[in-house]
DNA sequence: CTCATATTTGTAATGATTTCAATTGTGTAA
DNA sequence: TTACACAATTGAAATCATTACAAATATGAG
């Protein structure tokens, strides 16, 4: 995959000092738009960085978040998922197969908020749950009922 | 607190067979709009129902969710929080003190979704993070910088 | 090279949630 | 009322993601 910027330069844009581990983790997030869990990132990078520790993955993602280089997605109850795309967008998770899609939302920041009173908003999170085409058809085949 | 409907009738509206524990948990959710955790619900009800088990609170909330009588809020990383108000609305959490506010959103279902393709949406979740008035002032006093 | 500092690592602890088998409660039919 | 089947509740143990921490390693300046 080709980036506009090398990953070490990209990290420095966010005031993150590059290291082998940090570059590998950011590389993975930039080239895999699958919103991976810590486990998935660790398993993917472990072969090429045999000494990698899961603690390092946690530490690094925490640092990335603090610097605004990645966002955390709490769309699943159990695992936190991470997104290297920090531009405003929403997510969709399929309750059948668990796949997660990015949803474009040009006007995400413009969602009208009533009764917001004296609150200062720093982050806006929008996500949807439902069924992808395949899982919807599977479910309808089993139950005989239309969904949604 | 006075409800339009007794809680046992309310449960039956959702096809939930009432029991002492179920009524107590639903009562608590209906009268405490604080989006409590399992821990908080358990601690609040334990004195009046000494035999109450935390497992029952988990089981009961799971049942309530399946029947659509409560919703689960994943606004915090660690704990799941529960909301007895199933009408469409968003939430705001203060990153300073952790308090959670309901945010009215008349048009929540109407949020324009582009590129949704073949996805069938069954749930829409919107939440904000930021600072309440008090915490914003505290933070600005400490750092000397404006936030938001 | 040497020292101070930052980063990484593995292990152990934490804490929310789930599993599961046993106990208790409930409703029905004789 | 009693017996019985089934549903609900319970507590203990297991699971699993995440965090704490202290030791080991890497880095960079002088």
Coordinates of C-alpha atoms (C1' of nucleotides) in Angstrom, one line a residue:
Chain A
X1 CA 0.0 0.0 0.0
X2 CA 1.2 3.5 -0.9
X3 CA 0.8 6.4 1.4
X4 CA 1.2 10.1 0.7
X5 CA 3.5 10.2 3.7
X6 CA 5.8 7.6 5.2
X7 CA 4.5 6.4 8.5
X8 CA 7.4 7.7 10.6
X9 CA 6.7 11.2 9.2
X10 CA 3.0 10.7 9.8
X11 CA 3.7 9.9 13.4
X12 CA 5.8 12.9 13.8
X13 CA 2.9 15.0 12.5
X14 CA 1.2 14.0 15.7
X15 CA 4.2 14.6 17.9
X16 CA 4.8 10.9 18.3
X17 CA 8.4 9.8 18.3
X18 CA 8.7 6.9 15.9
X19 CA 10.0 3.4 16.9
X20 CA 9.9 0.0 15.2
X21 CA 6.8 -1.0 17.2
X22 CA 5.0 2.4 16.7
X23 CA 5.6 2.4 13.0
X24 CA 4.4 -1.2 12.6
X25 CA 1.2 -0.5 14.6
X26 CA 0.4 2.7 12.7
X27 CA 1.2 1.0 9.4
X28 CA -1.2 -1.8 10.2
X29 CA -4.0 0.7 11.1
X30 CA -3.3 2.7 7.9
X31 CA -3.4 -0.3 5.6
X32 CA -6.2 -2.3 7.3
X33 CA -9.5 -0.4 7.5
X34 CA -11.0 -3.3 9.4
X35 CA -11.1 -1.5 12.8
X36 CA -9.0 -4.2 14.4
X37 CA -8.9 -5.1 18.1
X38 CA -5.7 -5.2 20.2
X39 CA -5.7 -8.9 19.8
X40 CA -5.9 -8.7 16.0
X41 CA -3.1 -6.1 15.7
X42 CA -0.9 -8.2 18.0
X43 CA -1.5 -11.4 16.1
X44 CA -0.8 -9.7 12.8
X45 CA 2.5 -8.1 13.9
X46 CA 3.8 -10.8 16.1
X47 CA 5.4 -12.9 13.3
X48 CA 7.4 -9.9 12.0
X49 CA 8.2 -8.5 15.4
X50 CA 8.7 -11.7 17.5
X51 CA 9.5 -9.8 20.7
X52 CA 6.3 -7.6 20.5
X53 CA 4.3 -7.6 23.7
X54 CA 0.6 -7.1 23.9
X55 CA 1.3 -4.5 26.6
X56 CA 3.2 -2.5 24.0
X57 CA 0.2 -2.6 21.7
X58 CA -2.0 -1.3 24.5
X59 CA 0.5 1.4 25.4
X60 CA 1.0 2.5 21.9
X61 CA -2.6 2.7 21.0
X62 CA -3.2 4.7 24.2
X63 CA -0.4 7.1 23.1
X64 CA -1.9 7.4 19.6
X65 CA -5.3 8.2 21.0
X66 CA -3.9 10.9 23.3
X67 CA -2.1 12.5 20.4
X68 CA -5.2 12.3 18.2
X69 CA -3.7 9.9 15.7
X70 CA -6.3 7.2 16.1
X71 CA -9.8 6.8 17.5
X72 CA -11.3 4.1 19.6
X73 CA -14.6 2.6 18.6
X74 CA -16.8 1.2 21.3
X75 CA -19.3 -0.4 19.0
X76 CA -18.9 -3.8 20.5
X77 CA -19.5 -4.6 24.2
X78 CA -16.4 -6.6 24.8
X79 CA -13.4 -5.4 22.7
X80 CA -12.3 -1.9 21.9
X81 CA -11.6 -1.4 18.2
X82 CA -9.2 1.1 16.7
X83 CA -9.5 3.3 13.6
X84 CA -6.5 5.0 11.9
X85 CA -8.9 7.2 10.0
X86 CA -9.5 10.2 12.2
X87 CA -11.7 12.1 9.7
X88 CA -15.3 12.5 10.8
X89 CA -17.3 9.4 9.9
X90 CA -19.8 6.9 11.4
X91 CA -19.7 3.2 11.7
X92 CA -22.1 0.3 11.0
X93 CA -21.8 -3.1 12.6
X94 CA -23.6 -6.2 11.3
X95 CA -25.2 -8.1 14.2
X96 CA -25.0 -11.2 12.1
X97 CA -21.4 -11.5 11.0
X98 CA -19.8 -8.7 13.0
X99 CA -18.3 -6.9 10.0
X100 CA -17.9 -3.1 10.5
X101 CA -18.3 -0.6 7.7
X102 CA -17.4 3.0 7.5
X103 CA -20.3 5.3 6.9
X104 CA -19.7 8.7 5.3
X105 CA -21.3 11.6 7.2
X106 CA -20.4 14.9 5.7
X107 CA -22.6 16.7 8.2
X108 CA -21.6 14.7 11.3
X109 CA -20.5 17.7 13.1
X110 CA -23.6 19.6 12.1
X111 CA -26.0 17.2 13.8
X112 CA -28.4 19.5 15.5
X113 CA -28.2 19.3 19.3
X114 CA -31.1 20.6 21.3
X115 CA -31.0 21.3 25.0
X116 CA -27.3 21.0 25.0
X117 CA -27.2 23.8 27.5
X118 CA -23.8 24.5 29.0
X119 CA -22.0 21.4 27.6
X120 CA -18.8 21.7 25.6
X121 CA -18.5 18.9 23.0
X122 CA -15.1 17.6 22.1
X123 CA -16.0 14.3 20.3
X124 CA -19.1 13.1 18.4
X125 CA -19.7 9.4 18.0
X126 CA -22.3 7.9 15.7
X127 CA -22.8 4.2 15.0
X128 CA -25.5 2.0 13.6
X129 CA -26.3 -1.7 14.3
X130 CA -28.2 -3.9 11.9
X131 CA -27.6 -6.5 9.2
X132 CA -25.6 -6.5 6.0
X133 CA -27.2 -7.8 2.9
X134 CA -26.0 -11.3 3.2
X135 CA -26.9 -11.7 6.9
X136 CA -30.3 -10.1 6.4
X137 CA -31.1 -12.7 3.7
X138 CA -29.8 -15.5 5.8
X139 CA -32.0 -14.4 8.7
X140 CA -35.1 -14.0 6.6
X141 CA -34.6 -17.4 5.1
X142 CA -34.5 -18.9 8.6
X143 CA -37.3 -17.0 10.2
X144 CA -39.5 -16.3 7.2
X145 CA -39.9 -12.7 8.5
X146 CA -38.7 -9.5 7.0
X147 CA -36.3 -7.5 9.0
X148 CA -35.9 -3.7 9.2
Chain B
X1 CA -42.1 8.7 41.8
X2 CA -45.4 8.2 40.0
X3 CA -45.6 6.3 36.7
X4 CA -48.4 6.2 34.2
X5 CA -48.3 2.4 34.6
X6 CA -47.3 0.1 37.4
X7 CA -44.0 -1.6 36.7
X8 CA -45.4 -5.1 36.5
X9 CA -47.9 -4.0 33.9
X10 CA -45.0 -2.1 32.1
X11 CA -42.9 -5.3 32.0
X12 CA -45.9 -7.3 30.6
X13 CA -46.1 -4.7 27.8
X14 CA -42.7 -6.0 26.8
X15 CA -43.7 -9.7 27.3
X16 CA -41.6 -9.9 30.4
X17 CA -43.1 -12.0 33.2
X18 CA -42.8 -9.9 36.4
X19 CA -40.9 -11.1 39.4
X20 CA -39.8 -9.4 42.6
X21 CA -36.3 -8.9 41.1
X22 CA -37.4 -7.8 37.7
X23 CA -39.8 -5.3 39.1
X24 CA -37.2 -3.9 41.4
X25 CA -34.6 -3.5 38.6
X26 CA -37.1 -2.0 36.2
X27 CA -38.4 0.3 39.0
X28 CA -34.9 1.5 39.6
X29 CA -34.2 2.2 36.0
X30 CA -37.5 4.1 35.6
X31 CA -36.9 6.2 38.7
X32 CA -33.1 6.8 38.3
X33 CA -32.2 8.5 35.0
X34 CA -28.5 8.2 35.8
X35 CA -27.8 5.4 33.4
X36 CA -26.5 3.1 36.1
X37 CA -24.0 0.3 35.8
X38 CA -24.8 -3.3 37.0
X39 CA -22.7 -2.5 40.1
X40 CA -24.8 0.5 40.9
X41 CA -28.1 -1.2 40.4
X42 CA -26.9 -4.2 42.5
X43 CA -25.7 -1.9 45.4
X44 CA -28.9 0.1 45.4
X45 CA -31.2 -2.9 45.5
X46 CA -29.2 -5.2 47.7
X47 CA -30.4 -3.7 51.0
X48 CA -34.1 -4.2 50.2
X49 CA -33.5 -7.6 48.5
X50 CA -30.7 -9.2 50.6
X51 CA -30.7 -12.4 48.5
X52 CA -30.2 -10.5 45.2
X53 CA -27.4 -11.9 43.1
X54 CA -25.3 -9.8 40.7
X55 CA -25.8 -12.6 38.2
X56 CA -29.6 -11.9 38.4
X57 CA -29.0 -8.3 37.6
X58 CA -26.9 -9.3 34.6
X59 CA -29.5 -11.9 33.5
X60 CA -32.4 -9.6 34.0
X61 CA -30.8 -6.7 32.1
X62 CA -30.0 -9.0 29.2
X63 CA -33.6 -10.2 29.1
X64 CA -34.9 -6.6 29.2
X65 CA -32.6 -5.7 26.3
X66 CA -33.7 -8.7 24.3
X67 CA -37.3 -7.6 24.8
X68 CA -36.5 -4.0 23.9
X69 CA -37.4 -2.6 27.4
X70 CA -34.0 -1.1 28.1
X71 CA -31.0 0.0 26.1
X72 CA -27.3 -0.5 26.7
X73 CA -25.0 2.5 26.6
X74 CA -21.4 1.9 25.6
X75 CA -20.2 5.4 26.3
X76 CA -17.6 4.3 28.8
X77 CA -14.8 1.9 27.9
X78 CA -15.1 -0.2 31.1
X79 CA -18.7 -0.5 32.3
X80 CA -21.9 -1.0 30.4
X81 CA -24.6 1.4 31.4
X82 CA -28.3 0.9 31.1
X83 CA -31.2 3.2 30.2
X84 CA -34.8 2.5 30.9
X85 CA -35.8 5.3 28.5
X86 CA -36.0 3.6 25.1
X87 CA -37.2 6.6 23.2
X88 CA -34.8 8.0 20.6
X89 CA -32.2 10.3 22.3
X90 CA -28.5 10.8 22.4
X91 CA -26.1 11.0 25.4
X92 CA -23.3 13.2 26.6
X93 CA -20.6 12.2 29.0
X94 CA -18.4 14.7 30.8
X95 CA -14.7 13.6 30.6
X96 CA -14.1 15.5 33.8
X97 CA -16.6 14.2 36.3
X98 CA -18.2 11.3 34.3
X99 CA -21.7 12.5 34.6
X100 CA -24.0 11.5 31.7
X101 CA -26.8 13.7 30.3
X102 CA -29.6 12.8 28.0
X103 CA -29.7 14.9 24.8
X104 CA -32.9 15.4 23.0
X105 CA -32.7 14.5 19.3
X106 CA -36.0 14.7 17.6
X107 CA -34.5 14.0 14.2
X108 CA -32.2 11.2 15.4
X109 CA -33.7 8.7 13.1
X110 CA -33.5 11.1 10.2
X111 CA -29.7 11.6 10.3
X112 CA -28.8 11.4 6.7
X113 CA -26.8 8.4 5.9
X114 CA -24.8 8.4 2.7
X115 CA -23.3 5.3 1.1
X116 CA -25.3 3.1 3.3
X117 CA -25.7 0.7 0.3
X118 CA -27.3 -2.6 1.2
X119 CA -27.3 -2.3 5.0
X120 CA -30.4 -2.6 7.1
X121 CA -30.2 -0.4 10.2
X122 CA -32.0 -1.6 13.4
X123 CA -30.4 0.7 16.0
X124 CA -28.9 4.2 15.9
X125 CA -26.5 5.3 18.6
X126 CA -25.2 8.9 19.0
X127 CA -23.1 10.1 21.9
X128 CA -20.9 13.1 22.7
X129 CA -17.9 13.5 24.9
X130 CA -16.8 16.8 26.3
X131 CA -17.0 18.8 29.5
X132 CA -19.8 20.1 31.6
X133 CA -19.8 23.7 32.6
X134 CA -18.2 23.1 36.0
X135 CA -15.4 20.8 34.7
X136 CA -14.7 23.1 31.8
X137 CA -14.1 26.0 34.2
X138 CA -12.0 23.8 36.5
X139 CA -9.8 22.7 33.5
X140 CA -9.4 26.2 32.2
X141 CA -8.5 27.5 35.6
X142 CA -5.7 24.9 35.8
X143 CA -4.3 25.1 32.3
X144 CA -5.1 28.8 31.5
X145 CA -6.3 27.6 28.1
X146 CA -9.8 27.7 26.6
X147 CA -11.4 24.3 25.7
X148 CA -13.8 23.6 22.9
Chain C
dC1 C1' 31.9 5.2 26.0
dT2 C1' 28.7 6.6 29.7
dC3 C1' 24.9 8.1 31.7
dA4 C1' 20.1 9.6 31.8
dT5 C1' 15.9 8.9 29.8
dA6 C1' 12.4 6.7 27.0
dT7 C1' 10.5 2.5 25.4
dT8 C1' 9.5 -2.2 25.5
dT9 C1' 8.6 -6.4 27.8
dG10 C1' 6.5 -10.2 30.7
dT11 C1' 4.1 -11.3 34.7
dA12 C1' 0.8 -10.6 37.8
dA13 C1' -3.3 -8.2 39.3
dT14 C1' -7.7 -6.2 38.4
dG15 C1' -12.4 -6.1 37.3
dA16 C1' -16.4 -6.8 34.4
dT17 C1' -19.0 -10.3 32.6
dT18 C1' -20.3 -15.3 31.7
dT19 C1' -20.8 -20.1 32.7
dC20 C1' -22.9 -23.5 35.1
dA21 C1' -24.9 -26.5 38.3
dA22 C1' -27.7 -26.3 42.3
dT23 C1' -31.4 -24.2 44.8
dT24 C1' -35.7 -21.9 45.1
dG25 C1' -40.1 -20.3 43.4
dT26 C1' -44.4 -20.7 40.5
dG27 C1' -48.3 -22.5 38.3
dT28 C1' -51.1 -26.4 36.9
dA29 C1' -53.5 -30.6 37.2
dA30 C1' -55.1 -34.4 39.8
Chain D
dT1 C1' -53.5 -30.0 49.2
dT2 C1' -49.8 -32.5 46.9
dA3 C1' -47.0 -33.6 43.1
dC4 C1' -44.6 -32.3 39.4
dA5 C1' -42.6 -29.7 35.5
dC6 C1' -40.6 -25.7 34.4
dA7 C1' -38.9 -21.0 35.1
dA8 C1' -36.1 -17.9 37.8
dT9 C1' -32.6 -17.0 41.0
dT10 C1' -28.3 -17.8 43.2
dG11 C1' -23.2 -18.2 44.3
dA12 C1' -18.9 -19.9 43.0
dA13 C1' -15.7 -20.5 39.6
dA14 C1' -14.0 -19.4 35.0
dT15 C1' -13.1 -16.2 31.3
dC16 C1' -11.2 -12.6 29.2
dA17 C1' -9.9 -7.7 28.2
dT18 C1' -7.2 -4.4 30.2
dT19 C1' -3.9 -2.2 33.5
dA20 C1' -0.1 -2.0 36.9
dC21 C1' 4.4 -2.5 37.6
dA22 C1' 9.1 -3.4 37.8
dA23 C1' 12.9 -5.3 35.1
dA24 C1' 15.2 -5.2 30.7
dT25 C1' 16.4 -3.0 26.6
dA26 C1' 17.1 0.8 23.3
dT27 C1' 18.2 5.6 22.3
dG28 C1' 20.5 10.0 22.2
dA29 C1' 23.4 13.6 24.1
dG30 C1' 27.7 14.9 25.8

